[in-house]
Coordinates of C-alpha atoms in Angstrom, one line a residue:
Chain A
M1 CA 40.7 82.7 -75.4
D2 CA 43.4 84.5 -73.4
S3 CA 41.3 84.7 -70.3
R4 CA 40.3 81.0 -70.6
S5 CA 43.9 79.9 -71.0
A6 CA 45.0 82.2 -68.1
A7 CA 42.2 80.6 -65.9
A8 CA 43.4 77.1 -66.9
R9 CA 47.0 78.0 -66.1
R10 CA 45.9 79.4 -62.7
L11 CA 44.0 76.2 -62.0
R12 CA 47.1 74.1 -62.9
V13 CA 49.3 76.2 -60.7
E14 CA 46.8 75.9 -57.8
R15 CA 46.7 72.2 -58.2
L16 CA 50.5 72.0 -58.2
W17 CA 50.7 74.1 -55.0
G18 CA 48.0 71.8 -53.6
L19 CA 50.4 68.9 -54.1
V20 CA 53.8 70.6 -53.5
L21 CA 52.9 72.6 -50.4
P22 CA 51.8 69.7 -48.2
L23 CA 54.9 67.7 -49.3
A24 CA 57.1 70.7 -48.5
V25 CA 55.5 71.1 -45.1
L26 CA 55.9 67.4 -44.4
L27 CA 59.6 67.6 -45.4
I28 CA 60.3 70.6 -43.2
V29 CA 58.4 69.2 -40.2
G30 CA 59.9 65.8 -40.6
T31 CA 63.4 67.1 -40.8
A32 CA 63.0 69.4 -37.8
W33 CA 61.3 66.6 -35.8
Q34 CA 64.1 64.2 -36.7
L35 CA 66.9 66.6 -35.7
L36 CA 65.3 67.8 -32.5
A37 CA 64.2 64.3 -31.3
A38 CA 67.6 62.8 -32.1
R39 CA 69.4 65.7 -30.3
S40 CA 67.1 65.4 -27.2
R41 CA 68.0 61.6 -26.8
S42 CA 64.6 61.2 -25.2
L43 CA 63.6 57.7 -24.2
I44 CA 59.9 58.1 -25.1
I45 CA 59.8 60.7 -28.0
P46 CA 60.7 58.9 -31.2
T47 CA 62.4 60.5 -34.2
F48 CA 60.4 61.1 -37.4
L49 CA 62.1 58.1 -39.1
E50 CA 61.3 55.9 -36.1
T51 CA 57.7 56.9 -36.3
V52 CA 57.5 56.2 -40.1
T53 CA 59.2 52.9 -39.5
G54 CA 56.7 52.2 -36.7
F55 CA 53.8 52.9 -39.1
Y56 CA 55.1 50.4 -41.6
E57 CA 55.8 47.8 -39.0
L58 CA 52.3 48.3 -37.4
L59 CA 50.3 48.2 -40.6
F60 CA 52.2 45.7 -42.7
V61 CA 54.5 43.6 -40.5
R62 CA 52.8 43.0 -37.2
G63 CA 49.2 43.2 -38.3
E64 CA 47.8 43.3 -34.8
I65 CA 46.5 46.9 -35.3
W66 CA 43.5 45.7 -37.3
G67 CA 42.2 43.3 -34.6
A68 CA 42.9 46.1 -32.1
L69 CA 40.9 48.6 -34.1
W70 CA 38.0 46.2 -34.4
L71 CA 38.0 45.5 -30.7
S72 CA 38.2 49.2 -29.7
N73 CA 35.6 50.4 -32.1
Q74 CA 33.0 48.2 -30.6
S75 CA 32.7 50.4 -27.6
F76 CA 33.0 53.5 -29.8
L77 CA 30.1 52.5 -32.1
I78 CA 27.8 51.4 -29.4
G79 CA 28.7 54.3 -27.1
F80 CA 28.3 56.9 -29.8
A81 CA 25.0 55.5 -31.0
I82 CA 23.6 55.7 -27.4
S83 CA 25.1 59.2 -27.0
A84 CA 23.5 60.3 -30.3
V85 CA 20.0 58.9 -29.5
F86 CA 19.8 60.1 -25.9
G87 CA 21.8 63.2 -26.5
L88 CA 19.4 64.3 -29.2
A89 CA 16.3 63.4 -27.2
T90 CA 17.6 65.2 -24.1
G91 CA 18.7 68.2 -26.0
L92 CA 15.4 68.6 -27.8
A93 CA 13.5 68.2 -24.5
L94 CA 15.6 70.7 -22.6
A95 CA 15.3 73.2 -25.5
R96 CA 11.5 73.0 -25.5
S97 CA 11.0 73.0 -21.7
P98 CA 12.5 75.9 -19.8
K99 CA 11.4 74.4 -16.5
L100 CA 13.1 71.1 -17.2
D101 CA 16.2 72.9 -18.4
A102 CA 16.4 74.9 -15.2
Y103 CA 16.5 71.7 -13.2
V104 CA 18.9 69.9 -15.4
D105 CA 21.3 72.6 -16.5
P106 CA 23.5 72.6 -13.4
Y107 CA 24.1 68.8 -13.8
V108 CA 24.8 69.3 -17.5
N109 CA 27.5 71.9 -16.6
M110 CA 29.0 69.6 -14.0
W111 CA 29.1 66.8 -16.5
L112 CA 31.0 68.9 -19.0
A113 CA 33.7 69.4 -16.4
V114 CA 33.9 66.1 -14.6
P115 CA 37.3 64.3 -14.8
T116 CA 36.9 60.7 -15.7
A117 CA 39.9 59.0 -13.9
P118 CA 38.3 59.2 -10.4
L119 CA 35.2 57.6 -11.8
I120 CA 36.9 54.4 -13.1
P121 CA 36.7 52.4 -9.8
L122 CA 33.0 53.3 -9.6
I123 CA 32.4 52.2 -13.2
I124 CA 34.3 48.9 -12.5
M125 CA 32.1 48.2 -9.4
A126 CA 28.9 49.1 -11.3
L127 CA 29.5 47.5 -14.7
G128 CA 32.5 45.3 -14.4
I129 CA 35.4 45.3 -16.7
G130 CA 33.7 44.1 -19.9
L131 CA 32.5 45.9 -23.0
W132 CA 29.7 47.8 -21.2
S133 CA 32.0 49.6 -18.8
R134 CA 34.0 50.9 -21.8
V135 CA 30.7 51.9 -23.5
A136 CA 29.8 53.8 -20.3
V137 CA 33.0 55.8 -20.5
V138 CA 32.4 56.6 -24.2
V139 CA 28.9 57.8 -23.3
I140 CA 30.2 59.9 -20.4
F141 CA 32.5 61.6 -22.9
A142 CA 30.2 62.1 -25.8
L143 CA 26.5 62.4 -24.7
V144 CA 26.8 65.8 -23.0
Y145 CA 28.3 67.4 -26.1
V146 CA 25.4 66.2 -28.3
T147 CA 22.9 67.4 -25.7
V148 CA 24.4 70.8 -25.3
N149 CA 24.7 71.5 -29.0
T150 CA 21.2 70.2 -29.8
R151 CA 19.7 72.4 -27.1
A152 CA 21.7 75.4 -28.4
G153 CA 20.6 74.7 -31.9
V154 CA 16.9 74.6 -31.1
R155 CA 17.1 77.6 -28.9
A156 CA 18.8 79.6 -31.7
V157 CA 15.9 79.1 -34.1
D158 CA 14.2 82.5 -34.7
R159 CA 11.1 82.7 -32.4
S160 CA 9.2 84.7 -35.0
L161 CA 9.3 81.7 -37.4
I162 CA 7.7 79.5 -34.7
E163 CA 5.0 82.2 -34.1
M164 CA 4.4 82.5 -37.8
A165 CA 4.0 78.7 -38.2
R166 CA 1.5 78.7 -35.3
S167 CA -0.4 81.6 -36.8
F168 CA -0.9 79.5 -39.9
G169 CA -2.3 76.7 -37.8
A170 CA 0.7 74.4 -37.5
S171 CA 0.5 71.7 -34.9
E172 CA 3.4 71.1 -32.4
A173 CA 4.6 68.2 -34.6
E174 CA 4.5 70.4 -37.7
V175 CA 6.4 73.1 -35.9
W176 CA 9.1 70.6 -35.0
R177 CA 9.2 69.1 -38.5
R178 CA 9.0 72.2 -40.6
V179 CA 10.7 74.9 -38.4
L180 CA 12.7 73.7 -35.4
L181 CA 14.5 70.6 -36.8
P182 CA 15.5 72.2 -40.1
G183 CA 16.6 75.4 -38.2
A184 CA 18.5 73.5 -35.6
A185 CA 20.0 70.9 -38.0
P186 CA 23.4 72.6 -38.5
A187 CA 24.0 72.9 -34.8
I188 CA 22.7 69.3 -34.2
L189 CA 25.0 67.9 -36.8
A190 CA 27.9 69.9 -35.5
G191 CA 27.1 68.5 -32.0
L192 CA 27.1 65.0 -33.4
R193 CA 30.4 65.6 -35.0
L194 CA 31.9 66.9 -31.8
G195 CA 30.3 64.0 -29.9
M196 CA 31.9 61.6 -32.3
A197 CA 35.4 63.1 -31.7
R198 CA 34.8 62.9 -28.0
A199 CA 33.6 59.4 -28.3
I200 CA 36.9 58.4 -29.9
D201 CA 38.6 60.1 -27.0
G202 CA 36.5 58.2 -24.5
M203 CA 37.2 54.9 -26.4
I204 CA 41.0 55.4 -25.8
V205 CA 40.7 56.7 -22.3
A206 CA 38.6 53.7 -21.2
E207 CA 41.2 51.4 -22.6
L208 CA 44.1 53.3 -20.9
L209 CA 42.4 53.7 -17.5
L210 CA 40.0 50.8 -17.2
V211 CA 40.8 47.6 -19.0
A212 CA 43.5 47.7 -21.7
V213 CA 42.1 46.0 -24.8
G214 CA 42.5 46.9 -28.4
I215 CA 44.3 50.1 -29.2
G216 CA 44.7 51.0 -25.5
N217 CA 46.5 47.7 -24.9
L218 CA 48.9 48.4 -27.8
L219 CA 49.6 51.9 -26.5
L220 CA 50.3 50.7 -23.0
R221 CA 52.5 47.9 -24.3
H222 CA 54.6 50.1 -26.6
R223 CA 54.8 52.7 -23.8
S224 CA 56.0 50.2 -21.2
L225 CA 58.6 48.8 -23.6
F226 CA 59.8 52.3 -24.6
E227 CA 58.8 51.6 -28.2
G228 CA 58.2 55.2 -29.0
G229 CA 58.0 54.8 -32.8
L230 CA 55.3 52.1 -32.5
M231 CA 53.4 54.1 -29.9
F232 CA 53.3 57.3 -32.0
A233 CA 52.3 55.2 -35.0
T234 CA 49.4 53.7 -33.0
V235 CA 48.3 57.2 -32.0
G236 CA 48.6 58.2 -35.7
V237 CA 46.3 55.4 -36.7
V238 CA 43.7 56.6 -34.2
V239 CA 44.1 60.2 -35.5
A240 CA 43.7 58.9 -39.1
E241 CA 40.5 57.1 -38.1
A242 CA 39.1 60.1 -36.4
S243 CA 40.0 62.3 -39.4
I244 CA 38.2 60.0 -41.8
L245 CA 35.1 59.8 -39.6
I246 CA 34.9 63.5 -39.1
T247 CA 35.3 64.1 -42.8
L248 CA 32.5 61.7 -43.5
M249 CA 30.4 63.5 -40.9
R250 CA 31.1 66.9 -42.6
T251 CA 30.0 65.4 -45.9
L252 CA 26.8 64.3 -44.3
E253 CA 26.3 67.8 -42.9
R254 CA 26.7 69.3 -46.4
R255 CA 24.2 66.9 -47.9
L256 CA 21.6 67.4 -45.2
T257 CA 22.0 71.1 -44.8
P258 CA 22.8 72.4 -48.3
W259 CA 21.4 75.8 -47.5
V260 CA 24.3 76.4 -45.0
A261 CA 27.5 77.9 -46.3
H262 CA 30.0 75.1 -45.3
S263 CA 33.7 75.9 -45.4
Chain B
M1 CA 44.3 77.5 -47.2
A2 CA 42.9 74.2 -48.3
A3 CA 41.7 71.7 -45.7
P4 CA 44.6 69.1 -46.3
T5 CA 47.2 71.8 -46.0
R6 CA 45.6 73.1 -42.7
M7 CA 45.7 69.5 -41.4
L8 CA 49.3 69.0 -42.3
A9 CA 50.2 72.4 -40.8
A10 CA 48.5 71.3 -37.6
V11 CA 50.4 68.0 -37.6
A12 CA 53.6 69.8 -38.3
F13 CA 53.1 72.1 -35.4
L14 CA 52.3 69.2 -33.1
G15 CA 55.3 67.3 -34.2
V16 CA 57.7 70.2 -33.7
L17 CA 56.1 70.9 -30.4
L18 CA 56.5 67.3 -29.2
A19 CA 60.1 67.1 -30.5
A20 CA 61.1 70.4 -29.0
C21 CA 59.8 69.3 -25.6
G22 CA 62.3 66.5 -25.8
G23 CA 60.4 64.4 -23.3
G24 CA 57.0 63.6 -21.9
T25 CA 57.3 64.9 -18.3
T26 CA 54.6 66.8 -16.5
A27 CA 57.0 68.1 -13.9
D28 CA 58.1 71.7 -13.8
P29 CA 61.7 72.0 -15.2
T30 CA 64.1 72.3 -12.3
E31 CA 67.8 73.0 -12.4
P32 CA 70.0 70.2 -11.0
A33 CA 71.6 70.9 -7.6
A34 CA 74.4 73.3 -7.9
G35 CA 78.0 72.2 -7.1
A36 CA 79.2 69.1 -5.3
A37 CA 79.3 68.8 -1.6
S38 CA 82.8 68.5 -0.2
A39 CA 82.3 67.5 3.4
P40 CA 82.9 63.9 4.4
A41 CA 80.0 61.6 5.1
P42 CA 78.7 61.8 8.7
D43 CA 79.4 59.5 11.6
A44 CA 76.8 57.0 12.4
G45 CA 73.7 58.1 14.4
T46 CA 74.5 61.8 14.2
E47 CA 72.5 64.5 12.4
A48 CA 73.0 65.0 8.7
A49 CA 76.5 66.4 8.2
A50 CA 76.7 70.0 7.0
V51 CA 77.2 69.1 3.3
E52 CA 78.6 72.2 1.7
G53 CA 76.6 73.8 -1.1
E54 CA 72.9 73.3 -1.8
R55 CA 71.3 70.2 -0.5
R56 CA 68.6 70.1 -3.1
I57 CA 67.3 66.8 -4.5
L58 CA 64.3 66.4 -6.8
I59 CA 62.9 62.9 -6.7
A60 CA 60.5 61.6 -9.4
E61 CA 57.8 59.3 -8.3
S62 CA 55.0 57.4 -10.0
G63 CA 52.3 55.0 -8.7
G64 CA 51.3 57.0 -5.7
V65 CA 52.3 56.6 -2.0
S66 CA 52.4 52.9 -1.3
F67 CA 53.3 51.2 1.9
S68 CA 56.7 50.2 0.8
R69 CA 57.7 53.7 -0.2
L70 CA 56.9 55.2 3.2
P71 CA 60.5 55.2 4.5
A72 CA 61.4 57.5 1.6
F73 CA 58.8 60.0 2.8
V74 CA 60.1 59.7 6.4
T75 CA 63.6 60.5 5.0
R76 CA 62.3 63.5 3.0
D77 CA 60.4 65.0 5.9
R78 CA 63.2 64.5 8.4
L79 CA 65.9 65.9 6.2
N80 CA 63.8 68.9 5.1
A81 CA 63.3 69.7 8.8
E82 CA 67.2 69.7 9.0
G83 CA 67.5 72.2 6.2
W84 CA 67.6 70.0 3.1
D85 CA 65.4 70.8 0.1
I86 CA 64.0 67.5 -1.1
D87 CA 60.9 67.5 -3.3
H88 CA 59.0 64.5 -4.6
V89 CA 57.4 65.1 -8.0
A90 CA 54.6 62.7 -9.0
F91 CA 54.3 61.5 -12.6
A92 CA 51.4 59.8 -14.3
G93 CA 53.5 56.8 -15.3
E94 CA 56.8 55.0 -14.9
D95 CA 57.9 55.9 -18.4
L96 CA 57.5 59.6 -17.6
E97 CA 59.3 59.2 -14.3
V98 CA 62.2 57.5 -16.1
E99 CA 62.3 60.2 -18.8
A100 CA 62.5 62.9 -16.1
V101 CA 65.4 61.2 -14.4
S102 CA 67.2 60.2 -17.6
S103 CA 67.0 63.7 -19.0
G104 CA 68.2 65.3 -15.8
Q105 CA 64.9 67.1 -15.0
A106 CA 64.8 65.0 -11.8
H107 CA 67.8 63.8 -9.9
L108 CA 66.5 60.5 -8.4
G109 CA 63.7 58.1 -9.1
R110 CA 62.5 54.7 -8.1
L111 CA 62.0 51.7 -10.4
Q112 CA 61.6 48.0 -10.4
A113 CA 64.6 45.9 -11.5
L114 CA 63.6 45.0 -15.1
D115 CA 62.6 48.5 -15.9
A116 CA 65.9 49.9 -14.7
L117 CA 67.9 47.3 -16.7
R118 CA 65.9 48.0 -19.8
I119 CA 66.4 51.8 -19.5
I120 CA 70.2 51.3 -19.1
E121 CA 70.2 49.0 -22.0
L122 CA 68.4 51.7 -24.1
G123 CA 71.1 54.2 -23.2
G124 CA 69.2 56.1 -20.5
D125 CA 71.5 58.3 -18.4
I126 CA 70.7 56.5 -15.2
V127 CA 72.4 54.3 -12.6
N128 CA 71.2 52.4 -9.6
L129 CA 72.2 53.4 -6.0
G130 CA 70.7 50.5 -4.1
A131 CA 67.4 48.8 -3.3
D132 CA 65.1 50.5 -0.9
R133 CA 62.0 48.4 -1.1
P134 CA 61.4 44.7 -0.5
D135 CA 60.3 42.4 -3.3
E136 CA 56.7 42.8 -2.4
F137 CA 54.6 41.3 -5.2
V138 CA 52.5 38.3 -4.7
A139 CA 50.3 36.1 -7.0
I140 CA 46.7 35.9 -5.5
G141 CA 43.5 34.3 -6.5
R142 CA 40.2 32.9 -5.4
A143 CA 40.4 30.7 -2.3
D144 CA 38.5 27.9 -3.9
I145 CA 41.2 27.3 -6.5
E146 CA 43.1 24.4 -5.0
D147 CA 46.6 25.1 -6.3
C148 CA 48.2 27.3 -8.8
S149 CA 47.7 24.7 -11.6
G150 CA 44.0 25.5 -11.2
L151 CA 44.8 29.0 -12.7
A152 CA 44.9 27.4 -16.1
G153 CA 42.2 28.8 -18.3
Q154 CA 41.1 31.4 -15.7
R155 CA 40.8 35.1 -16.0
L156 CA 44.1 36.6 -14.8
A157 CA 44.8 40.3 -14.7
I158 CA 48.2 42.0 -15.1
Q159 CA 49.5 45.6 -14.7
S160 CA 50.8 46.0 -18.2
E161 CA 52.4 43.8 -20.9
G162 CA 56.0 44.9 -20.3
S163 CA 56.3 45.4 -16.5
T164 CA 58.7 43.5 -14.3
Y165 CA 56.1 41.6 -12.3
T166 CA 54.0 40.7 -15.4
T167 CA 57.2 39.0 -16.7
I168 CA 57.7 37.3 -13.3
F169 CA 54.0 36.3 -13.1
D170 CA 54.2 34.7 -16.6
Y171 CA 57.4 32.9 -15.7
W172 CA 56.1 31.6 -12.4
L173 CA 52.8 30.4 -14.0
R174 CA 54.8 28.5 -16.7
E175 CA 57.6 27.1 -14.6
N176 CA 55.9 26.5 -11.2
C177 CA 52.3 25.8 -12.2
G178 CA 52.5 24.4 -15.7
V179 CA 50.1 27.1 -16.8
E180 CA 50.5 28.2 -20.4
A181 CA 47.1 29.3 -21.4
F182 CA 44.8 31.7 -19.5
E183 CA 42.6 34.7 -20.3
R184 CA 44.8 37.7 -19.9
L185 CA 43.4 41.1 -18.9
V186 CA 45.4 44.3 -18.6
I187 CA 44.1 46.4 -15.7
S188 CA 46.4 49.2 -14.5
G189 CA 46.5 49.9 -10.8
G190 CA 46.6 47.3 -8.0
E191 CA 43.4 48.9 -6.5
N192 CA 41.5 48.4 -9.8
R193 CA 42.6 44.7 -10.0
V194 CA 41.5 44.2 -6.4
I195 CA 38.1 45.7 -7.2
A196 CA 37.8 43.4 -10.2
L197 CA 38.7 40.4 -8.0
L198 CA 36.1 41.4 -5.4
N199 CA 33.5 41.7 -8.1
G200 CA 34.3 38.3 -9.5
E201 CA 35.4 39.8 -12.8
I202 CA 38.8 38.1 -12.6
D203 CA 40.1 34.9 -10.9
G204 CA 43.6 35.9 -10.0
T205 CA 46.3 38.6 -10.4
N206 CA 49.5 39.9 -9.0
V207 CA 49.5 42.7 -6.5
Q208 CA 51.6 44.3 -3.8
M209 CA 51.4 42.4 -0.5
A210 CA 49.8 45.5 1.1
D211 CA 46.9 45.3 -1.4
F212 CA 46.3 41.7 -0.5
V213 CA 46.2 42.4 3.2
T214 CA 43.6 45.1 2.6
L215 CA 41.7 42.7 0.3
D216 CA 41.8 40.0 3.0
Q217 CA 40.4 42.5 5.6
Q218 CA 37.5 43.3 3.2
A219 CA 36.8 39.7 2.3
P220 CA 38.3 37.4 4.9
G221 CA 39.2 33.9 3.6
E222 CA 37.8 34.5 0.1
F223 CA 41.2 34.9 -1.5
Q224 CA 44.6 33.3 -1.1
I225 CA 48.3 34.0 -1.9
F226 CA 49.5 31.4 -4.4
A227 CA 53.1 32.7 -4.5
N228 CA 55.3 35.2 -2.7
F229 CA 57.7 36.1 -5.4
A230 CA 60.4 37.1 -2.9
Q231 CA 60.5 33.5 -1.7
E232 CA 59.8 31.7 -5.0
I233 CA 62.0 33.4 -7.6
E234 CA 65.7 33.5 -7.1
G235 CA 67.6 36.5 -8.4
L236 CA 64.8 39.0 -7.8
V237 CA 65.2 42.3 -5.9
G238 CA 62.6 44.9 -5.0
G239 CA 62.4 48.5 -6.0
M240 CA 65.6 50.4 -6.5
V241 CA 66.7 54.0 -6.2
L242 CA 68.1 55.3 -9.4
A243 CA 70.0 58.5 -10.2
N244 CA 70.7 60.6 -13.2
R245 CA 74.4 59.8 -14.0
T246 CA 75.4 63.3 -15.0
W247 CA 73.9 64.8 -11.8
L248 CA 75.5 62.0 -9.8
E249 CA 79.0 62.8 -11.1
E250 CA 78.6 66.4 -9.9
N251 CA 76.9 65.5 -6.6
R252 CA 78.4 62.3 -5.4
E253 CA 78.7 63.5 -1.8
L254 CA 75.1 64.7 -1.7
A255 CA 73.9 61.4 -3.2
T256 CA 76.0 59.4 -0.7
Q257 CA 74.7 61.5 2.2
Y258 CA 71.1 61.0 1.0
M259 CA 71.5 57.2 0.7
A260 CA 73.1 57.0 4.1
E261 CA 70.1 58.8 5.6
L262 CA 67.7 56.6 3.7
F263 CA 69.5 53.5 5.1
R264 CA 69.1 54.9 8.6
D265 CA 65.3 55.3 8.1
L266 CA 65.0 51.8 6.5
H267 CA 66.7 50.4 9.6
E268 CA 64.3 52.4 11.8
A269 CA 61.4 51.2 9.8
N270 CA 62.4 47.6 10.6
T271 CA 62.8 48.2 14.3
D272 CA 60.3 50.9 15.3
P273 CA 57.3 51.6 13.1
S274 CA 56.2 54.8 14.9
A275 CA 57.8 57.2 12.3
L276 CA 56.4 55.1 9.6
R277 CA 53.0 55.3 11.1
E278 CA 53.2 59.1 11.2
A279 CA 54.2 59.1 7.6
A280 CA 51.2 56.9 6.7
E281 CA 48.9 59.2 8.6
A282 CA 50.3 62.2 6.7
H283 CA 50.4 60.7 3.2
M284 CA 48.0 57.8 2.9
N285 CA 44.2 57.5 3.1
E286 CA 42.2 56.4 6.1
A287 CA 41.7 52.9 5.0
D288 CA 45.4 52.3 4.5
V289 CA 46.2 53.8 7.9
E290 CA 43.6 51.5 9.5
S291 CA 45.3 48.5 8.0
F292 CA 48.9 49.8 8.8
D293 CA 49.5 47.4 11.7
A294 CA 48.4 44.3 9.8
V295 CA 50.4 45.3 6.7
Y296 CA 53.5 46.1 8.8
E297 CA 53.4 42.8 10.5
V298 CA 53.1 40.9 7.2
Y299 CA 55.9 42.9 5.6
Q300 CA 58.2 42.1 8.5
E301 CA 57.3 38.4 8.8
Q302 CA 56.8 37.4 5.2
L303 CA 58.9 39.8 3.2
G304 CA 61.8 40.3 5.7
G305 CA 61.1 44.0 6.0
W306 CA 63.0 46.7 4.1
P307 CA 66.6 46.2 2.7
E308 CA 68.5 48.3 5.3
C309 CA 71.8 48.6 3.4
G310 CA 70.7 48.8 -0.2
L311 CA 70.9 45.0 -0.7
L312 CA 72.9 45.1 -4.0
D313 CA 76.3 43.6 -4.5
E314 CA 78.0 42.2 -7.6
P315 CA 76.7 38.6 -7.3
T316 CA 73.2 39.8 -6.6
V317 CA 73.2 42.2 -9.5
E318 CA 74.7 39.5 -11.8
S319 CA 71.9 37.2 -10.7
V320 CA 69.2 39.8 -11.5
I321 CA 70.8 40.4 -14.9
G322 CA 71.0 36.7 -15.6
L323 CA 67.4 36.1 -14.7
F324 CA 66.1 38.7 -17.1
E325 CA 68.5 37.6 -19.8
E326 CA 67.2 34.1 -19.4
L327 CA 63.6 35.3 -19.7
G328 CA 64.6 37.1 -22.9
M329 CA 63.6 40.5 -21.5
I330 CA 67.0 42.1 -22.0
D331 CA 69.9 41.3 -24.4
P332 CA 73.0 39.7 -23.0
G333 CA 75.9 42.0 -22.2
L334 CA 75.0 44.2 -19.3
T335 CA 77.5 44.2 -16.4
P336 CA 76.9 45.0 -12.8
E337 CA 79.1 48.1 -13.1
Q338 CA 76.9 49.5 -15.8
V339 CA 73.9 49.0 -13.7
V340 CA 74.9 50.0 -10.1
D341 CA 77.3 52.7 -8.8
F342 CA 78.9 50.5 -6.2
A343 CA 81.2 53.3 -5.0
V344 CA 78.3 55.5 -3.8
L345 CA 76.5 52.5 -2.3
E346 CA 79.6 51.4 -0.3
D347 CA 80.3 54.9 0.9
A348 CA 76.7 55.2 2.0
R349 CA 76.9 51.9 3.9
A350 CA 80.1 53.0 5.5
A351 CA 78.4 56.2 6.7
T352 CA 75.9 54.3 8.8
D353 CA 76.6 52.1 11.9
T354 CA 73.8 49.6 11.0
C355 CA 75.4 48.4 7.8

C-alpha cells in the first residue's frame, strides 16, 4: 500500500511539474523578453506583450490569418505531395542502383546547397507567378531531403537479411516488401518529416521572394508598416502549424514502426 | 525533459536571443565615428577640408545599386581616395536598414519620403539631411491599354503593401484614373515585376524609370508610361539621406562636410556623366551599363536630374507631410523641424558654390 501511494504521489508531483514548469519558463522568458525589447527601443523587435496582443488581434479581431493560411497551404500541400512521391521513388531507385547513384549523387549534393533567391527570376520566367511557381519552390526545398533520407534508409538495411531472403527464394518484389521497406521505414518516415518542415519553409520563402500571397503577404505588410507584434504573431502561427504537423507525423511514425524505440 | 517543456525552452531561448539582439540587422556592429570635427566647412570647389578627428561614416543601404544611387557611390569612392573612411553596408530590406540607422549601428541611410516620416512618427532616432535622388517612379503598363482608366480590373503588381510608391500608385489610380478595383499582386523587386510584365503575368505596375528604359529596350513599343509621378503628384520628393540623430549631434561638422561633397557630386552628375559612368561600370551589371546613356538622358529630360542642393525647405517638407496626412498614412502633428535638420542642410549648401 505504501509503495502504491508513494507511486501515486510521485505521479501527481510529476504532473504538477509538467504544468508548473512550462508556465514558469514562459513567465521568465516573457519577462526577460519584455524588459530587453522595451530597453532596446527597436523599431522591428516587438515586446512580449506586443506579440501577445498581436496574436489576439490576428486570430480574433482581424481574422485575415485564416484566409492567408488556406492560400499558403495550397502550395505546401501540393508541393509536399509531389516531393513525397518523387522523393521516395528517386531515393529507392538510387539506393538499389549504385550506377545510377554514382551519376546522380553530385547533383543531389548541389541541390542540398543551392540558395533559392537567385533562382526566383528563373522560376518566374519558366512558370509565371501563379500557384505552380510557388509549388516549384516548395519542391526545391523538400524533395531532396526525402530523397536523401530514403536512399540512406534503404542502404542501411542489413545486407545479410537481403541475402537470407534471396536464399529462401524471395523475388525482388518480396525482398522490397518484406525486408527493404520495413527496414528502411524509420529513415523514410524521418525523411518525410524533415521534408515536411522544409516544405513549410519553402512555402514561406516563395511568398516572401516570389509573389506575396497568404502568410508571406501578411509578413511583408506587417514588416513594411513596422507592426512588429503582428509580424511575430504571424510567424508564431506558422510555427504552431509546423509543430502540429510534425507532431502528427511523429504519431504516424510510431504507429507504422512500433518496433522502433521512439523518444 | 518532456517534449512540451523542451519546446518551451527552445522558444524561450529564441525569444531571449531575439530580444537581446535588440534589432534585426545583418551588419557587423560598428562603433560610431569618434569625436566631432571642428574645422570649418571647405570653400567651394576645393578638396575636402581637413576635418579634424576620424572621418568615418557607415552608410546603410538596401535595394542594391540602382541608377539613381550612383552619385552616392561616386562620393564614397572619391572621398575614400582623399583619406575618408566611408563604408556602405547592404541590408536585405528597408526595415533592417532603418533599424541599423535608428539604433546607431549605421550613421546614415537612404529612404523614400513616407518611410522616413513613418519612422520618425514611431520614435525612430533619425532625421533627414536632404534629398539626393529624383522622384523616379513611374506607372507603366501594356501599350495596348488606351489610357489609365483601362487599368481597372487588370492585374497590377506593387512592391509591398506599405511602401511609399504603393501608396502613391493607389492614390493616382483612384484620383487620376477613377480606378478603384484591380487584381493586386505583391511582387518584391522591380526586376521581378519587369519579368512578370514581359511574360504577360501582369498588365501594369510601378517601377523606377531606369527599369522602364531597360524594359523598353528589350521590348520596344510593347509597354508605355502612364504616369511620371514626379510630374503628376504634387508634394512628392525622391529619396532622402537620413542620419542617426545621436550620431549627428556628435558629428555635425562631419555630416555637413559629407553632404556638401555629395551635393558637389550631384551637380557633377547633372553636368558631366563621365564619373557616373565609371561608377556604373564598377558597381552595376553589364546590361545596366549598356543602357547607361539611354537612362541618363531620360533622367535628365524627364525627371530633371538629381536634386543638387538637397531640395528640401520648410514649405516643401510641409507639403510632403500634408500629402501623406491626407492619404491617412501618417497621423497629423509632424512638423518640418522634426523631420529635417535644416541647420546641417543649410550649412552644406553654403559650403558649395553651386547651391
